[in-house]
mmCIF file of C-alpha atoms in Angstrom:
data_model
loop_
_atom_site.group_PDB
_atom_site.id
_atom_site.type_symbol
_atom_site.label_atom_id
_atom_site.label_comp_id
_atom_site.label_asym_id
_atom_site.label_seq_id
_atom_site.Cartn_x
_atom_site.Cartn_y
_atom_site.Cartn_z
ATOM 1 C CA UNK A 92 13.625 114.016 48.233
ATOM 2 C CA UNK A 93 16.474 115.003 45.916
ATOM 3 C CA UNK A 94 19.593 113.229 45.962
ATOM 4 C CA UNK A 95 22.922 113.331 44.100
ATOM 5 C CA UNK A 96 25.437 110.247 42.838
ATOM 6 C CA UNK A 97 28.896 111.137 42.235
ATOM 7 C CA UNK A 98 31.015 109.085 39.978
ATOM 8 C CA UNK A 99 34.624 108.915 40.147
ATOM 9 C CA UNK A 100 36.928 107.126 38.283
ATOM 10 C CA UNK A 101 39.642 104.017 39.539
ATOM 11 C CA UNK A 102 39.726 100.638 38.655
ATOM 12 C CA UNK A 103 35.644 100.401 38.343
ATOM 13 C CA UNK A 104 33.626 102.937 39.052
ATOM 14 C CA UNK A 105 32.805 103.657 42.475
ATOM 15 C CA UNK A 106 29.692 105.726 43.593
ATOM 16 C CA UNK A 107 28.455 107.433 46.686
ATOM 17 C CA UNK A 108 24.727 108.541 46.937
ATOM 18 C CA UNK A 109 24.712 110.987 49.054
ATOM 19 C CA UNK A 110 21.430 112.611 50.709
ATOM 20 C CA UNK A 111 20.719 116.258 49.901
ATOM 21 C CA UNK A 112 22.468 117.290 53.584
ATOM 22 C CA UNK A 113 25.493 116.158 51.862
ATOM 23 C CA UNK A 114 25.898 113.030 53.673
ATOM 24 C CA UNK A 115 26.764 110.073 52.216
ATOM 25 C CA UNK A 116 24.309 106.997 52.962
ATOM 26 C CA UNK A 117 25.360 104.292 50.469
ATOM 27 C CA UNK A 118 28.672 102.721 48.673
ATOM 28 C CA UNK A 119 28.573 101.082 45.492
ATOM 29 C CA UNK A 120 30.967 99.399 43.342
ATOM 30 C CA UNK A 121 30.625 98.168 40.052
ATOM 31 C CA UNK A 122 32.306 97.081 37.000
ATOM 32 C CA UNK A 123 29.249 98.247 34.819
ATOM 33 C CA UNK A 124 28.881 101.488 33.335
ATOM 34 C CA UNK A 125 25.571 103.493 32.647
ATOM 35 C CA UNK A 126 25.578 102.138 29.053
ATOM 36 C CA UNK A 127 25.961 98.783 29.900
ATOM 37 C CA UNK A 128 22.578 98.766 31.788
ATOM 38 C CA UNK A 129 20.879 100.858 28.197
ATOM 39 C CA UNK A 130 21.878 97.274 26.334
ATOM 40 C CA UNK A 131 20.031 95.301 28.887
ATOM 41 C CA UNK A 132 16.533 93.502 28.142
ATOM 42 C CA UNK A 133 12.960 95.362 29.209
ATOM 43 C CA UNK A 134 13.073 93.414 32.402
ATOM 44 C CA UNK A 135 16.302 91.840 33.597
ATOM 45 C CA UNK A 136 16.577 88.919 36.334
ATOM 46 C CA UNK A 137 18.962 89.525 39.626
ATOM 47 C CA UNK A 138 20.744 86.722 41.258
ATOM 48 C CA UNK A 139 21.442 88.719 44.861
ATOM 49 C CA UNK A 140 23.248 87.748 47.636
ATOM 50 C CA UNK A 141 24.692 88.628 50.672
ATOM 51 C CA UNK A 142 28.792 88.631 51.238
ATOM 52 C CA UNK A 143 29.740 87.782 54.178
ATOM 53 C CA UNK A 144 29.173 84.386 55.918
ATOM 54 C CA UNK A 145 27.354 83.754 52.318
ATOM 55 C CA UNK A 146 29.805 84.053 49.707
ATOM 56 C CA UNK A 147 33.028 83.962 51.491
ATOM 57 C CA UNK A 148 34.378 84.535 55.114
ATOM 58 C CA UNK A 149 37.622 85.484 57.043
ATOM 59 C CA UNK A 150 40.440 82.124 56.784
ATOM 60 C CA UNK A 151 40.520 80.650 59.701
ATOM 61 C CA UNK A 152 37.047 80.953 60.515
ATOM 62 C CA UNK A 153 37.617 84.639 62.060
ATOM 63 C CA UNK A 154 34.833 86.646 62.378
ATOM 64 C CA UNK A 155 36.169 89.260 60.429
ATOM 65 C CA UNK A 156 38.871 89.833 57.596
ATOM 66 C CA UNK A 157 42.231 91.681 58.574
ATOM 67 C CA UNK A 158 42.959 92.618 55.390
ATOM 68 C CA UNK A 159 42.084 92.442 51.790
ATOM 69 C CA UNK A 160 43.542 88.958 51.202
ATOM 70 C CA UNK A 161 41.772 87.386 54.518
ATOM 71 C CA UNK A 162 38.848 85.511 52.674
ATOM 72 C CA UNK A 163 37.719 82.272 51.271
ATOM 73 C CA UNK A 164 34.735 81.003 49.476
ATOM 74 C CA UNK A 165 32.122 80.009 52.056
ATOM 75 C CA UNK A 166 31.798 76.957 49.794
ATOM 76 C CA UNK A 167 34.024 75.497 46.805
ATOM 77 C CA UNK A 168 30.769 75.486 43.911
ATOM 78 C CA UNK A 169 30.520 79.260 44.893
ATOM 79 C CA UNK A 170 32.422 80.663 41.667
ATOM 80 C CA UNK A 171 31.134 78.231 38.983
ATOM 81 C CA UNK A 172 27.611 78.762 40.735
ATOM 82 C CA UNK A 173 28.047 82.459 39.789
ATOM 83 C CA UNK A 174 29.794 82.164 36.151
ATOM 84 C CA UNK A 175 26.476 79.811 35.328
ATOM 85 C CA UNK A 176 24.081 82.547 37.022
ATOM 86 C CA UNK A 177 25.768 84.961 35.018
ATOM 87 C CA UNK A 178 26.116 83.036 31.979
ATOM 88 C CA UNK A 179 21.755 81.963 32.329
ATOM 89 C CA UNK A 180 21.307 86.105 32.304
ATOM 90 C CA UNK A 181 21.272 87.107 35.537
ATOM 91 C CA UNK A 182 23.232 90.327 37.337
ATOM 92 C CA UNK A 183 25.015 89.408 39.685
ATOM 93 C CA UNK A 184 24.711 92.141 42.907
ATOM 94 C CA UNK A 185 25.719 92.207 46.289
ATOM 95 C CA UNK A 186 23.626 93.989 49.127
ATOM 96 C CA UNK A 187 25.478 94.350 52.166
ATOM 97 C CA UNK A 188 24.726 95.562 55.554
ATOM 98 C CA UNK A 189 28.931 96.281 56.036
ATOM 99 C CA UNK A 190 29.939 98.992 59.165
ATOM 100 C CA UNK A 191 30.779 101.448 57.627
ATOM 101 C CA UNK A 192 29.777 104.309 59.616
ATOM 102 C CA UNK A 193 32.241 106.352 61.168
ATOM 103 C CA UNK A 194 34.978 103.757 59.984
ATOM 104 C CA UNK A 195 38.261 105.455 58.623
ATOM 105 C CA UNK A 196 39.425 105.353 54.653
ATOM 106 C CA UNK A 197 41.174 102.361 55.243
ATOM 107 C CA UNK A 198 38.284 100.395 56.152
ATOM 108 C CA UNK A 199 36.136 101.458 53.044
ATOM 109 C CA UNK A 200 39.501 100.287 51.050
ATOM 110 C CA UNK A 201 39.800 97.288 52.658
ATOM 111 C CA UNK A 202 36.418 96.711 51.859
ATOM 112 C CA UNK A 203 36.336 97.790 48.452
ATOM 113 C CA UNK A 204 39.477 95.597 47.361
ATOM 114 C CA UNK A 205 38.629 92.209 49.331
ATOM 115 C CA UNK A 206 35.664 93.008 47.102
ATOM 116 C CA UNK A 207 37.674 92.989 44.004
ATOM 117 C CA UNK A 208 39.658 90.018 45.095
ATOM 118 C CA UNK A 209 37.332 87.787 45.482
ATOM 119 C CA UNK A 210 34.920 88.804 42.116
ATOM 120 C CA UNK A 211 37.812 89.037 39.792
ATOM 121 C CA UNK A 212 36.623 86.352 38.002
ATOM 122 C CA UNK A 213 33.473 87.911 36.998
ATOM 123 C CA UNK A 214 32.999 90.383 34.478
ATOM 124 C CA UNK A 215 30.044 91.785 35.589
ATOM 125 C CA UNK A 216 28.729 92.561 39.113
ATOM 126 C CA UNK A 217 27.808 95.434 41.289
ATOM 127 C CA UNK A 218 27.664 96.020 45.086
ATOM 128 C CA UNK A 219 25.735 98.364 47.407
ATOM 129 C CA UNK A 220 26.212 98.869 50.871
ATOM 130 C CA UNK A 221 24.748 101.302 53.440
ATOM 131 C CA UNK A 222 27.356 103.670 55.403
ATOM 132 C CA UNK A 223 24.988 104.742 58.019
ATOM 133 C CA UNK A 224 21.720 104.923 59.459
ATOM 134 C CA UNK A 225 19.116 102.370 58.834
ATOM 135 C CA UNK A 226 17.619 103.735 56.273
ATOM 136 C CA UNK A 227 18.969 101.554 53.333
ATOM 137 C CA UNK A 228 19.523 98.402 55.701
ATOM 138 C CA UNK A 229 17.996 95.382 55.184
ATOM 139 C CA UNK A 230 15.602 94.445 55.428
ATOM 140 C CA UNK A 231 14.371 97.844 54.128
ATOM 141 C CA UNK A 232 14.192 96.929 50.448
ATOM 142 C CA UNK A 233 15.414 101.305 49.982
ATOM 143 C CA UNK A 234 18.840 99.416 48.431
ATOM 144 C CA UNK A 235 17.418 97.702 46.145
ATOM 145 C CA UNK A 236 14.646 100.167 45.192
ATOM 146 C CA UNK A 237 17.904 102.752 44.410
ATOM 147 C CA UNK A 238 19.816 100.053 42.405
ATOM 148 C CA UNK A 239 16.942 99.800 40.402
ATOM 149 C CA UNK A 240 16.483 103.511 39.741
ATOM 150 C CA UNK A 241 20.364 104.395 39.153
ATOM 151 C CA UNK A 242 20.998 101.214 37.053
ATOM 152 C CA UNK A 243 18.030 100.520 35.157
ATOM 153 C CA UNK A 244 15.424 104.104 35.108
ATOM 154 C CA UNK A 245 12.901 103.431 32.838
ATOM 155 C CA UNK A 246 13.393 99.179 33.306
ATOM 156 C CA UNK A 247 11.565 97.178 36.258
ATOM 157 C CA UNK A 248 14.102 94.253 37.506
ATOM 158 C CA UNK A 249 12.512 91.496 37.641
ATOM 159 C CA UNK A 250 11.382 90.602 41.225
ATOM 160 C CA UNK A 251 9.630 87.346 40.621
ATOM 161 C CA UNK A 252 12.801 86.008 38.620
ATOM 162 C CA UNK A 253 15.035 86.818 40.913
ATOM 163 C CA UNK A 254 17.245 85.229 43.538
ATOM 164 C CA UNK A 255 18.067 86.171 46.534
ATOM 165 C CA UNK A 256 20.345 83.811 49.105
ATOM 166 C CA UNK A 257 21.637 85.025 52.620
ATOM 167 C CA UNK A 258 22.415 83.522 55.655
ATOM 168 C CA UNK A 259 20.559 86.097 58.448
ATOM 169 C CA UNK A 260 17.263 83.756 58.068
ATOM 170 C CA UNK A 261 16.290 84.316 61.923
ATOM 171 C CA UNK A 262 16.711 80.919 63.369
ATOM 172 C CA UNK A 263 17.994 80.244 66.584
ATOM 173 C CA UNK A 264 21.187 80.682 66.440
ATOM 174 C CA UNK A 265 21.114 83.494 63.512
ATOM 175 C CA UNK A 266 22.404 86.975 64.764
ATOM 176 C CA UNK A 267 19.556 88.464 62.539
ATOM 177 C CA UNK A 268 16.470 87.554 59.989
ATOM 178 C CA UNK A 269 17.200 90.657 57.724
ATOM 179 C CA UNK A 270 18.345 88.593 54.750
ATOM 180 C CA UNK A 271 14.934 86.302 54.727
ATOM 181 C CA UNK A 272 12.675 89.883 55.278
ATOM 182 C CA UNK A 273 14.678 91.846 52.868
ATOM 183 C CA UNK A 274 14.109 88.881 50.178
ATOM 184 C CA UNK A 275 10.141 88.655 51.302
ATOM 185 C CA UNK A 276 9.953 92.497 51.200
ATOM 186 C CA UNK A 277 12.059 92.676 47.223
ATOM 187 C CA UNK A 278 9.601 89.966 46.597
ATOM 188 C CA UNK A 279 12.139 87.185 45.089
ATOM 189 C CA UNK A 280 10.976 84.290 43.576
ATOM 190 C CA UNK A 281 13.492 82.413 45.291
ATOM 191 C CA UNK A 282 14.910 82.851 47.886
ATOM 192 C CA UNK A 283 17.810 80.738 49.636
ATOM 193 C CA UNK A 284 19.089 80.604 53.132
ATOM 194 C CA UNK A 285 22.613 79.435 54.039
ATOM 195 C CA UNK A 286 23.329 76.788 56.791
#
């Protein structure tokens, strides 16, 4: 299967994959460029996580964000936690199973700059998210397998180094397990659950 990325420019890069129907399937933001991945070690080590409910959530305990500004960190250690990571060689990525399908503009904005708001600090990190179908949803490790191919061709990631923490672990009261089967299909090293 062919497919197609499109690149355009605002305040980091922002790409679409889109099938070869022309439809796009997955959103990715990033602060990296192609030749930032070409200085990168034979095999690099990903520190992955989930957003929502695992990095930050809506103030107030809302289920979900208003607007851009309507977050917090799910815990205070969150952003030294991810300056170390960072700082011990690991990219920092984001795979999220967001609605986007058949949302409006404003949604994918809203998305894209609570995003921004909330990894400002970092200067490095890219997220992928899946606009429709269940094709690249979790636990289907298709997400991964394309951040590895647009980001690093020619370089395997690291599985066994990696990290992966989430909070859809498939416990009784979890809405899901895709986070725990998406890190056990990747084939982390570690892999952390939220409480």
């Amino acid at each position: 299967m062919s497919e197609r990325v499109s690149l355009r420019s605002v305040e980091w890069s922002t790409f679409q994959h889109v099938n070869p129907r022309g439809q796009q399937e997955v959103v990715i933001y990033t602060t990296n460029t192609n030749s930032d991945y070409k200085k990168c070690p034979q095999s690099v080590k990903v520190a992955a996580f989930d957003i929502d409910w695992c990095l930050v959530r809506p103030k107030g305990m809302k289920k979900y964000p208003k607007d851009s500004l309507d977050w917090e960190w799910l815990f205070p250690c969150i952003p030294d936690t991810l300056s170390r990571l960072r700082l011990e060689g690991y990219e920092i990525v984001m795979f999220s199973n967001q609605k986007l399908a058949g949302r409006s503009p404003k949604h994918f904005f809203l998305f894209q700059k609570r995003t921004k708001n909330f990894l400002r600090f970092l200067e490095s990190w890219t997220v992928l998210s899946p606009v429709s179908g269940v094709l690249y949803r979790k636990p289907s490790i298709r997400l991964w397998e394309l951040y590895e191919r647009l980001f690093h061709g020619g370089h395997h990631v690291d599985r066994v180094g990696s990290i992966f923490v989430g909070d859809a672990a498939g416990r009784k009261d979890d809405f899901a397990c895709s986070d725990r089967q998406f890190a056990y299909n990747v084939g982390c090293g570690r892999i952390s659950v939220l409480f």
